[in-house]
Tab-separated table of C-alpha atoms in Angstrom:
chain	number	residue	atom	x	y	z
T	1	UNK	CA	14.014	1.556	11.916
T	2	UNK	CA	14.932	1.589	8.012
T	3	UNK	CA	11.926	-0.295	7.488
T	4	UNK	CA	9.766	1.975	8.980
T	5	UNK	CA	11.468	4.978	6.980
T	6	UNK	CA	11.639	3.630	4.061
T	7	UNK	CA	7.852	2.645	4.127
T	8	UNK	CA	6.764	6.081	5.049
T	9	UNK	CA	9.162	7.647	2.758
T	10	UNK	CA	8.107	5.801	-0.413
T	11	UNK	CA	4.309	5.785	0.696
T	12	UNK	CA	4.492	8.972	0.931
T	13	UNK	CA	6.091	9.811	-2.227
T	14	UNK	CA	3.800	7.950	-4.580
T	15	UNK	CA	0.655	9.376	-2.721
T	16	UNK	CA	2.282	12.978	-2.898
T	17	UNK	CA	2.776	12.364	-6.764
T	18	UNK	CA	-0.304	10.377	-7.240
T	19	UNK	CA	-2.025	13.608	-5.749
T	20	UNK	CA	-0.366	16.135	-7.553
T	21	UNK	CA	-0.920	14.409	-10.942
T	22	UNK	CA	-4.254	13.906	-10.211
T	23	UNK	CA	-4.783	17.971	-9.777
T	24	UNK	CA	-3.207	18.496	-12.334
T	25	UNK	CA	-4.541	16.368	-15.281
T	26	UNK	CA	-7.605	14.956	-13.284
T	27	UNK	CA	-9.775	16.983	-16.069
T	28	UNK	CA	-8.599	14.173	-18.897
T	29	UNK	CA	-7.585	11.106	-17.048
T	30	UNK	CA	-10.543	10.732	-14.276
T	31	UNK	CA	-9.903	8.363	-11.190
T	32	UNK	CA	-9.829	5.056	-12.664
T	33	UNK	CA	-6.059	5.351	-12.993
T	34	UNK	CA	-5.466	5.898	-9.348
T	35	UNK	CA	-7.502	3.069	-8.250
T	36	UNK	CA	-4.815	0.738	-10.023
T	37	UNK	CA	-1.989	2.560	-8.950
T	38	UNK	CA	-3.371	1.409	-5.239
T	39	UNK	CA	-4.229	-1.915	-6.354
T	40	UNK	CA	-0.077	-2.213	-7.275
T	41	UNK	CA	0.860	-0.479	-4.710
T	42	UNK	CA	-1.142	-2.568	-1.903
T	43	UNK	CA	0.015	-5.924	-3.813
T	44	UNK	CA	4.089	-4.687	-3.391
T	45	UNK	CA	3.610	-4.157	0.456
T	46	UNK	CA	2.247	-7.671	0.157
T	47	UNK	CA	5.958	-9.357	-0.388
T	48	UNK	CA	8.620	-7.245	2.292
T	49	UNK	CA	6.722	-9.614	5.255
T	50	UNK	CA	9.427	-12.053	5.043
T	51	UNK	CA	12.789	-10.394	5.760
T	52	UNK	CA	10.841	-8.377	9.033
T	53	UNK	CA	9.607	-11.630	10.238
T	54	UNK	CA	12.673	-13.921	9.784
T	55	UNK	CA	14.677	-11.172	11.928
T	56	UNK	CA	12.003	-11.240	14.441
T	57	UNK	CA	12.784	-15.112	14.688
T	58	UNK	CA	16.528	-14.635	14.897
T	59	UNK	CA	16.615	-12.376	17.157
T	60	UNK	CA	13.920	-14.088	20.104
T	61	UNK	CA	16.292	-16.389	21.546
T	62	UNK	CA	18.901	-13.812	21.560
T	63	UNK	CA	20.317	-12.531	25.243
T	64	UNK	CA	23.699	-11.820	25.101
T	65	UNK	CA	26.210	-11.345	22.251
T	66	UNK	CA	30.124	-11.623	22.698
T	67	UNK	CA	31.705	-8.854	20.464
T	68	UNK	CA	34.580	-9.219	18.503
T	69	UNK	CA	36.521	-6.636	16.196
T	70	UNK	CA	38.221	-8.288	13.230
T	71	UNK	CA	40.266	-7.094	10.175
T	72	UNK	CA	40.602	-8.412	6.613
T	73	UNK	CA	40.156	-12.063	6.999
T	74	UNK	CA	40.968	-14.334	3.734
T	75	UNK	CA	43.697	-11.916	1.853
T	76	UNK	CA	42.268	-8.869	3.556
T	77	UNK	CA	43.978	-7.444	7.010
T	78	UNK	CA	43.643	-9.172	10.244
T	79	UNK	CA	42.830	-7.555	13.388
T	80	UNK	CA	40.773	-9.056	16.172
T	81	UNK	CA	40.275	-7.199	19.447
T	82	UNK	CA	37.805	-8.505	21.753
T	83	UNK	CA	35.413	-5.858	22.905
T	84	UNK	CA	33.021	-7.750	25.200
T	85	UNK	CA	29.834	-8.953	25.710
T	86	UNK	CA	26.787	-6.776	24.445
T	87	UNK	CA	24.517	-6.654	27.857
T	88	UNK	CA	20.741	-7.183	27.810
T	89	UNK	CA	19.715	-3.510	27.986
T	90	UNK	CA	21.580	-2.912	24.481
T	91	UNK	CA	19.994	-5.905	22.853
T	92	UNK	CA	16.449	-4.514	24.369
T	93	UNK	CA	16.774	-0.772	23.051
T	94	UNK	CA	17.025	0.101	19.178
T	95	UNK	CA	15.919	-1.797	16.246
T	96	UNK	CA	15.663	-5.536	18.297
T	97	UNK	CA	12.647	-4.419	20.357
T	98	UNK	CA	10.658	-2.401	16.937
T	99	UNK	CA	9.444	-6.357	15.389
T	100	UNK	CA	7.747	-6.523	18.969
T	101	UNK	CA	6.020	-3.390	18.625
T	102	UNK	CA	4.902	-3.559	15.101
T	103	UNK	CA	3.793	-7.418	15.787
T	104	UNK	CA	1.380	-6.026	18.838
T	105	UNK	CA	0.224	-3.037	16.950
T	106	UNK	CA	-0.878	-4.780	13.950
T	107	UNK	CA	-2.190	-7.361	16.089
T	108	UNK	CA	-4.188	-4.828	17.840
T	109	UNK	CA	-5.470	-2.737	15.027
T	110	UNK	CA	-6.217	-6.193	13.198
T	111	UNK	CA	-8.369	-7.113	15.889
T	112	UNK	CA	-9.994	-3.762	16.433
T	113	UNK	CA	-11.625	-3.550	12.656
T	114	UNK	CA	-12.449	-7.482	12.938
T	115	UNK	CA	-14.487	-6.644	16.415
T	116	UNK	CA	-16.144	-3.645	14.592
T	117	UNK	CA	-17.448	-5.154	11.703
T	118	UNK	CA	-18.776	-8.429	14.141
T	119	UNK	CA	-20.895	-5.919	16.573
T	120	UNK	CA	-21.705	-4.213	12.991
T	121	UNK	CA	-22.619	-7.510	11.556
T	122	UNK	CA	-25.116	-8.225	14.031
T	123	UNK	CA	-26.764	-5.045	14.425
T	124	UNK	CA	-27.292	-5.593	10.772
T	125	UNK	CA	-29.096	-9.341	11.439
T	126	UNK	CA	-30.964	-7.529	14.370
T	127	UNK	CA	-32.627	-4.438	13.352
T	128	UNK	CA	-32.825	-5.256	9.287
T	129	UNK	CA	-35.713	-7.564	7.374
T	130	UNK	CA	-36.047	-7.880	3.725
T	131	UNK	CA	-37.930	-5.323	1.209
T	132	UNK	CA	-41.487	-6.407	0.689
T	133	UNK	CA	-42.208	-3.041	-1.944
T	134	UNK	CA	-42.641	-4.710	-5.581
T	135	UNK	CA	-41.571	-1.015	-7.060
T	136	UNK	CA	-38.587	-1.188	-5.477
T	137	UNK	CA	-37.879	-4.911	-6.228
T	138	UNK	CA	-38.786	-4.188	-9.557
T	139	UNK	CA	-36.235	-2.083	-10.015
T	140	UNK	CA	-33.251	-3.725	-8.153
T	141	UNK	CA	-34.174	-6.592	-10.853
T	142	UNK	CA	-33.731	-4.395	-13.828
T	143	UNK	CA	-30.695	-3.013	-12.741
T	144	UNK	CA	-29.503	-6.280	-12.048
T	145	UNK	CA	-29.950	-7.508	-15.481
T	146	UNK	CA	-27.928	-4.896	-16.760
T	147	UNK	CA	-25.023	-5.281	-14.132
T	148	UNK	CA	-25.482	-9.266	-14.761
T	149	UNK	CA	-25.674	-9.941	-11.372
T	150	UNK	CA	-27.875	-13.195	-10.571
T	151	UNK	CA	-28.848	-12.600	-7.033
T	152	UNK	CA	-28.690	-10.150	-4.679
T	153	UNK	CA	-30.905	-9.170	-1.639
T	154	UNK	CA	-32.646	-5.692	-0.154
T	155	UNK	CA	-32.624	-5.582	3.192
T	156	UNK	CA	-34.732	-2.742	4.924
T	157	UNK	CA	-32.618	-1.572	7.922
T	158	UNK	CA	-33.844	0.373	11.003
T	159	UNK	CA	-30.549	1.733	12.212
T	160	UNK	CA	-29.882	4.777	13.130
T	161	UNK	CA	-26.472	5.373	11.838
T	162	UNK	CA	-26.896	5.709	8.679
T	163	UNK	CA	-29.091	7.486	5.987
T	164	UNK	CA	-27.711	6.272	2.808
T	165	UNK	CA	-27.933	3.174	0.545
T	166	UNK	CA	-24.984	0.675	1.198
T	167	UNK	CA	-23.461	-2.768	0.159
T	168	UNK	CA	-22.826	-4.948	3.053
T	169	UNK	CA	-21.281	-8.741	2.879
T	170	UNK	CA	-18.070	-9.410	0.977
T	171	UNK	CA	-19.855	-13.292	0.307
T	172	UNK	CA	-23.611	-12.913	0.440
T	173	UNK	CA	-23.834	-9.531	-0.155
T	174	UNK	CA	-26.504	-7.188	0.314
T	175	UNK	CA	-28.350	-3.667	-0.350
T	176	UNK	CA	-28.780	-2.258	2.955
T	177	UNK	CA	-31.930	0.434	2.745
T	178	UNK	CA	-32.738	2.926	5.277
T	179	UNK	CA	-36.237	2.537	6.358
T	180	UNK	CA	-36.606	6.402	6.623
T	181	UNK	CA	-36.218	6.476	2.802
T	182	UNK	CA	-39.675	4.693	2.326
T	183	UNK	CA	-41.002	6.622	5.260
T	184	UNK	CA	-40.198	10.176	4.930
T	185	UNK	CA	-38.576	10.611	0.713
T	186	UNK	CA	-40.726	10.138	-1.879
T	187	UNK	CA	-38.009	7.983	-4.686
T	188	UNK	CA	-39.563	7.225	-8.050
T	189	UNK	CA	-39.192	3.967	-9.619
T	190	UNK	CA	-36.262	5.112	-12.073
T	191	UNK	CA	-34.516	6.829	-9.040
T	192	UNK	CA	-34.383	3.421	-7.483
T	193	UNK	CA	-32.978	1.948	-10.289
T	194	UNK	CA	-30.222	4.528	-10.342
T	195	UNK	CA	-29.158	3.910	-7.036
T	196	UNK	CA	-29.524	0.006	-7.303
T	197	UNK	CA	-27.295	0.738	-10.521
T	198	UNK	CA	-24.646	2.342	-8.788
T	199	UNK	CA	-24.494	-0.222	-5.703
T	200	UNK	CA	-24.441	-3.366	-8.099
T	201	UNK	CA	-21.552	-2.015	-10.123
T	202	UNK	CA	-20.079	-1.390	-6.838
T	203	UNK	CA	-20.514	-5.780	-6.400
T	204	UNK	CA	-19.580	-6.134	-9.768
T	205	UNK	CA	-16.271	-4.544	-9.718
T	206	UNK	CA	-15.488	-6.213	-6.271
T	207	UNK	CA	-14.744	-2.905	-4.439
T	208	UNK	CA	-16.185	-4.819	-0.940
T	209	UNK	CA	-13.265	-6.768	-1.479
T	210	UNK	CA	-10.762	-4.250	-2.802
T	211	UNK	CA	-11.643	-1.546	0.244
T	212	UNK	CA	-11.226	-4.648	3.074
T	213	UNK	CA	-8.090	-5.455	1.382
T	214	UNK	CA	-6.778	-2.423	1.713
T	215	UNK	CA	-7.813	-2.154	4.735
T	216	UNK	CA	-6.015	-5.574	6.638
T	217	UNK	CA	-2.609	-3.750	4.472
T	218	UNK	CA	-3.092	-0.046	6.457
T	219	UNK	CA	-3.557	-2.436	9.538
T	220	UNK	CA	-0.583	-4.566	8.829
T	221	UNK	CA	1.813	-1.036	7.940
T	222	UNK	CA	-0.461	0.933	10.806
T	223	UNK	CA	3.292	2.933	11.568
T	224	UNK	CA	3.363	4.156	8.048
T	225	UNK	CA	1.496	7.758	8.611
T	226	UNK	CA	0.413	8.001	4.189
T	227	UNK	CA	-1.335	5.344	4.522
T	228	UNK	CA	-4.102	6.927	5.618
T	229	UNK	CA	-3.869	9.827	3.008
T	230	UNK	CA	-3.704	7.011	0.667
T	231	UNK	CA	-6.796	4.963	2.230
T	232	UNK	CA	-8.867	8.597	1.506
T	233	UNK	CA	-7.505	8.840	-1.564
T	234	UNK	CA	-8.715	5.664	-2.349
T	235	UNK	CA	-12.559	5.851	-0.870
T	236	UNK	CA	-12.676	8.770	-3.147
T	237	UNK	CA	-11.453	6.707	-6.032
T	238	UNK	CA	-14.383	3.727	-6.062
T	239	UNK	CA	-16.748	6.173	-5.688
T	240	UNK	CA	-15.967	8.459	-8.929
T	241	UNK	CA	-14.631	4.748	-10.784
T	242	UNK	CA	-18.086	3.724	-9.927
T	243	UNK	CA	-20.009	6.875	-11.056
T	244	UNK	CA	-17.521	6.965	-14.149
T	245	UNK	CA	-18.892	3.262	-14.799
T	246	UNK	CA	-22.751	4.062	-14.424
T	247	UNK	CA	-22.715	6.862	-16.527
T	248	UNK	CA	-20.374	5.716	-19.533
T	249	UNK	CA	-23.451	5.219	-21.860
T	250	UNK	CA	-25.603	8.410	-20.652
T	251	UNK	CA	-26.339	11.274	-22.386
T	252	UNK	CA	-26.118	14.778	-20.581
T	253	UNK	CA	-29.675	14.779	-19.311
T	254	UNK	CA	-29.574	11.513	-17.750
T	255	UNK	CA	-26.454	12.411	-16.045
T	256	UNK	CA	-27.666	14.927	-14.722
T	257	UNK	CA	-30.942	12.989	-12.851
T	258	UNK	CA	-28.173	10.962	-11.872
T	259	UNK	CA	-26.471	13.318	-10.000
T	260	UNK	CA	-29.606	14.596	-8.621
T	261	UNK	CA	-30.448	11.612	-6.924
T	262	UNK	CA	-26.706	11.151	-5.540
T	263	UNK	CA	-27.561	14.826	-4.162
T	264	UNK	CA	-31.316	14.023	-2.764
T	265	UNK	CA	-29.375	10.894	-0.788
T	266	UNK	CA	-26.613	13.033	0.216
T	267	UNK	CA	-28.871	15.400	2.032
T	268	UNK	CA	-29.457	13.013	4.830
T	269	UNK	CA	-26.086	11.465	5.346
T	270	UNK	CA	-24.332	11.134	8.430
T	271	UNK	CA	-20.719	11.759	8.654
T	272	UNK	CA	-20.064	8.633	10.225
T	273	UNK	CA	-18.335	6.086	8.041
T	274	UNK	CA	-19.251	2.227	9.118
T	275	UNK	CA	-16.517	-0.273	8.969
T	276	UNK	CA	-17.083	-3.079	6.163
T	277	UNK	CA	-19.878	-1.391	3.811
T	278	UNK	CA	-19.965	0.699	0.305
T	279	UNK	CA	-21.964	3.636	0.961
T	280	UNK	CA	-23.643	5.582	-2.234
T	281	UNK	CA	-22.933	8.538	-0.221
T	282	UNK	CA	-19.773	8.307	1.725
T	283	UNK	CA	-18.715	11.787	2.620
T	284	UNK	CA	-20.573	14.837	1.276
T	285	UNK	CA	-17.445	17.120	1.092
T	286	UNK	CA	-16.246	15.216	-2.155
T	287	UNK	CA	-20.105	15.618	-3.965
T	288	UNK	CA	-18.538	18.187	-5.777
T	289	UNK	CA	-15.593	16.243	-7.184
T	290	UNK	CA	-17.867	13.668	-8.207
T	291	UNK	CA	-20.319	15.752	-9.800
T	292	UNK	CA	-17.448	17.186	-11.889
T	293	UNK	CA	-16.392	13.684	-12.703
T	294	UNK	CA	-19.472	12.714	-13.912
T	295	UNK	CA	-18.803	15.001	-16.653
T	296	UNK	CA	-15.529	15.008	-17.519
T	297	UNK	CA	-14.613	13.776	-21.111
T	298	UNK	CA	-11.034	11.461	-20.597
T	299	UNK	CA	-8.940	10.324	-23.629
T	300	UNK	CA	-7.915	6.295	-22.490
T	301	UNK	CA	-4.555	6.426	-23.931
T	302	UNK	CA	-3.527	8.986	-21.494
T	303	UNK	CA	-4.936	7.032	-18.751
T	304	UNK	CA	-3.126	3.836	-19.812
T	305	UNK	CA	0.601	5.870	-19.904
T	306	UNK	CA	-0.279	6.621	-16.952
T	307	UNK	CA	-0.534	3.523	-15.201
T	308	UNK	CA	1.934	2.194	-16.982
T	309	UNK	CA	4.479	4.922	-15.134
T	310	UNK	CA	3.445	4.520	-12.274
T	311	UNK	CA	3.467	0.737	-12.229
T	312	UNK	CA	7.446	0.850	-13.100
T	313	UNK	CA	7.809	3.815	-10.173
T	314	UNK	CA	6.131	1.443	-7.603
T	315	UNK	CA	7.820	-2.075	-9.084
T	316	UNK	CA	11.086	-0.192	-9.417
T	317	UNK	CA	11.471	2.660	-6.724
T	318	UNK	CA	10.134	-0.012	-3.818
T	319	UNK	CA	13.087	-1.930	-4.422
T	320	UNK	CA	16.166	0.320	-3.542
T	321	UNK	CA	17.292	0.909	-0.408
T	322	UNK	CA	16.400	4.496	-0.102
T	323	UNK	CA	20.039	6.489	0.255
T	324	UNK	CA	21.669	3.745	2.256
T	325	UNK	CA	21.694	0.876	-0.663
T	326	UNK	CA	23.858	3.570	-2.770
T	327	UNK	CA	26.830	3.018	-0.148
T	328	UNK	CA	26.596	-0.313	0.912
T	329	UNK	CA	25.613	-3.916	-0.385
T	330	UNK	CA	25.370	-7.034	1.152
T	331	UNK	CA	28.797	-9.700	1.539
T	332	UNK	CA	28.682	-12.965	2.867
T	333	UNK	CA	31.485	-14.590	6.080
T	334	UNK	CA	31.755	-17.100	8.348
T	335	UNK	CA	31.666	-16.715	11.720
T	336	UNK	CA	35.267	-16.694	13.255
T	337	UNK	CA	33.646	-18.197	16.536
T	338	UNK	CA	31.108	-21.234	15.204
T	339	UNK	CA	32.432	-21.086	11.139
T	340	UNK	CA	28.807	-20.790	10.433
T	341	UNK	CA	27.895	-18.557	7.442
T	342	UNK	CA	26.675	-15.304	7.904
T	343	UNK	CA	25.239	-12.467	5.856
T	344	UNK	CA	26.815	-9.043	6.377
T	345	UNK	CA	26.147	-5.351	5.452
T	346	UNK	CA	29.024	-3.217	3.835
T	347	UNK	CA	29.026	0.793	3.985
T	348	UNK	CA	31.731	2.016	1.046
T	349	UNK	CA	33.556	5.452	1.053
T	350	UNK	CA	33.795	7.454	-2.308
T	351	UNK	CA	36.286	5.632	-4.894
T	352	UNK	CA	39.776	7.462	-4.865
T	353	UNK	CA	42.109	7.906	-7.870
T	354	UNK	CA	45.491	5.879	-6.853
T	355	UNK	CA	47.472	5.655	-9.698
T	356	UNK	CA	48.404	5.291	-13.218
T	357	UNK	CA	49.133	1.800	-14.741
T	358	UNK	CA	49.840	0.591	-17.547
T	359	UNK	CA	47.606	-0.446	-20.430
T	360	UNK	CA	47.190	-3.786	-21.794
T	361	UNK	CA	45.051	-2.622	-24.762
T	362	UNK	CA	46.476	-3.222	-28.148
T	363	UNK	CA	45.639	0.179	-29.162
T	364	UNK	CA	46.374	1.619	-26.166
T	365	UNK	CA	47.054	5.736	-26.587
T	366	UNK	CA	47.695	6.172	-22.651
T	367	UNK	CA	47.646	4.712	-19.251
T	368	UNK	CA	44.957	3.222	-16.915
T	369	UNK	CA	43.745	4.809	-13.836
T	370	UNK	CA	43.603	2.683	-10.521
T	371	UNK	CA	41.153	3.635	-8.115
T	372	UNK	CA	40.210	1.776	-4.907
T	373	UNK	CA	37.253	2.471	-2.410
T	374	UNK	CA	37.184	1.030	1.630
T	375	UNK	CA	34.480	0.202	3.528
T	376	UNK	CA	33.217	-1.635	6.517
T	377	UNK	CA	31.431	-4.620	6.483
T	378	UNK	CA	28.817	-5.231	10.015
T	379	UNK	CA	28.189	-8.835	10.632
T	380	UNK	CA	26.262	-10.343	13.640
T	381	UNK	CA	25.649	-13.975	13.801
T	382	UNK	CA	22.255	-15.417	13.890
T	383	UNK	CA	23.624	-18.644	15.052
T	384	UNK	CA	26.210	-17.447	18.248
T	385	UNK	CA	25.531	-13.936	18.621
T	386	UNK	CA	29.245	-12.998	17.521
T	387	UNK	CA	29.714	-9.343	16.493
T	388	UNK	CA	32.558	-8.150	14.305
T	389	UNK	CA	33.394	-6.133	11.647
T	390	UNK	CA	35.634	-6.327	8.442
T	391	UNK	CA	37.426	-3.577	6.815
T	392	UNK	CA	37.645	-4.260	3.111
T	393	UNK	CA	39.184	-2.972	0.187
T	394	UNK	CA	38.224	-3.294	-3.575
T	395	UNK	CA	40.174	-2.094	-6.673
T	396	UNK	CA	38.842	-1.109	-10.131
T	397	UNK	CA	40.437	0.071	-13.414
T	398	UNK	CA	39.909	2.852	-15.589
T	399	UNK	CA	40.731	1.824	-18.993
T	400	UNK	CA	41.393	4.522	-21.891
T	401	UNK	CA	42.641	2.041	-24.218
T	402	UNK	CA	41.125	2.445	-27.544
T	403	UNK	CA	39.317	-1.160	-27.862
T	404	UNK	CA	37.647	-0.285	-24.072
């Protein structure tokens, strides 16, 4: 259950402030920023795995646990006091039965998006055959060159789902073309190249790759509610990176014939969103965010402080144990019952003042203040099933001697 609240709490802290920043000072530092802040923040839910999966293991064989109460053991206090045997029903409710339900809903969501983009996949091999119109060859080849992209294929696609230009194939990728845009719209040759442009920079900057990454990592944390604010956020992000790349070298007129053909495709979008593709037109609700983008001057030094913040937040702020690591910290038994060693989980109390002592300090121009703290350390073994706790006690000194 910490897991879970942690994950939601920090996801949805670093998507609130990732939002908020972006409203505030998206005029001078663009989206580009934001696209790495998800690319570090997808790699850091990469690495927690481990410590959810080894307490799945442990706890799988488990059925019942004898509990035991114990005292200071090794110069601390000892009590024991046998309290009994934990039954089934306990070990089944609570945290031991959550790694079985987050193992079945990834595996479920997992397989959901795979099965969507095979049926997809096919449909694609079914009801698509390759361009045959030189013009519009012509110009996938000169945009191309300038992307520096050696080979890449038009397919002419008869579905119905869709009414927009669209990169398809994380390995032999493709442009998928609707076939009512030769039928029905009337595209010149340099409004091909435009949108050719802007769907090879989309292969060139790998964002097939980056959006089913991110993807398989909403799947994996599918409890964690931000993610999808943060899977939006992000859609809306390679679009605007991607229109910020296209038209880095344009001048105002040519910007603006960009965004006119952006608008001309937009007009016969659907609002569905296909599982596994780039579309040119994704969602027409954020046009007008990316027409703004388009342009907006940015200053990079801001946008480089920027991610660099945010890089120590997300390195730095995933790492604590949110509230609960301030009061306890991990100690390390054996087991009374087996001796076998076992990892424990202490909860402190506020340090006390005690009393004065004296102080060593050459210098010394007063006495030392002894303070203790207590706390309670939780141990189960992995190896019996043995429950017991430890009450501890640690000791620290306040020094005002003049060399401290």
């Amino acid at each position: 259950m910490a897991f879970i609240i942690k994950w939601n709490l920090f996801i949805g802290i670093v998507a609130f402030m990732a939002y908020v920043i972006q409203k505030i000072m998206g005029k001078r530092l663009g989206h580009y920023w934001r696209k790495v802040v998800w690319i570090l923040l997808t790699i850091k839910m990469c690495f927690p795995f481990w410590s959810v999966t080894e307490k799945f293991r442990q706890h799988f064989f488990i059925i019942s646990m004898p509990a035991y109460y114990m005292g200071e053991q090794n110069q601390k206090t000892a009590i024991m006091t046998k309290i009994g045997n934990v039954s089934i029903r306990e070990w089944m409710s609570g945290e031991k039965f959550l790694p079985y339900i987050w193992l079945a809903g990834m595996i479920l969501c997992l397989l959901f998006h795979a099965i969507q983009y095979r049926i997809w996949k096919k449909r694609i091999f079914a009801e698509c055959k390759r361009m045959q119109k030189n013009s519009v060859l012509e110009a996938l080849k000169k945009a191309s060159e300038v992307c520096k992209i050696k080979k890449t294929e038009i397919w002419v696609c008869e579905n119905q789902d869709f009414y927009s230009p669209m990169l398809f194939g994380v390995r032999n990728t493709k442009v998928l073309i609707p076939q009512e845009m030769l039928e029905t719209e009337n595209y010149s040759y340099e409004e091909w190249y435009l949108i050719f442009l802007h769907e090879l920079t989309h292969q060139k900057k790998h964002d097939l790759w980056y959006k089913r990454f991110l993807q398989i990592i909403r799947d994996v944390y599918w409890f964690c509610i931000p993610m999808l604010w943060v899977q939006k956020m992000a859609n809306i992000d390679i679009e605007c990176v991607c229109d910020e790349t296209v038209t880095k070298h344009m001048n105002l007129t040519q910007r603006k014939d960009y965004c006119n053909v952006i608008l001309k495709v937009a007009s016969k979008q659907t609002k569905k969103e296909l599982s596994g593709v780039v579309s040119m037109v994704s969602e027409t609700e954020i046009l007008k965010e990316r027409f703004y983008n388009v342009f907006l001057a940015r200053k990079k030094l801001r946008i480089y402080v920027t991610v660099f913040l945010f890089g120590i937040i997300i390195l730095s702020f995933s790492e604590m144990q949110i509230a609960r690591q301030i009061w306890s910290s991990s100690h390390i038994e054996n087991c009374p019952k087996c001796k076998a060693a076992v990892q424990g989980e202490v909860v402190w109390n506020a340090w006390e003042n005690e009393k004065n002592v004296v102080c060593t300090h050459q210098y010394a121009w007063g006495d030392d203040l002894q303070k203790a703290r207590y706390g309670v350390e939780k141990i189960r073994c992995n190896e019996c099933g043995n429950f017991f706790e430890i009450k501890i006690r640690q000791e620290k000194i306040v020094c005002h001697g003049y060399n401290d």
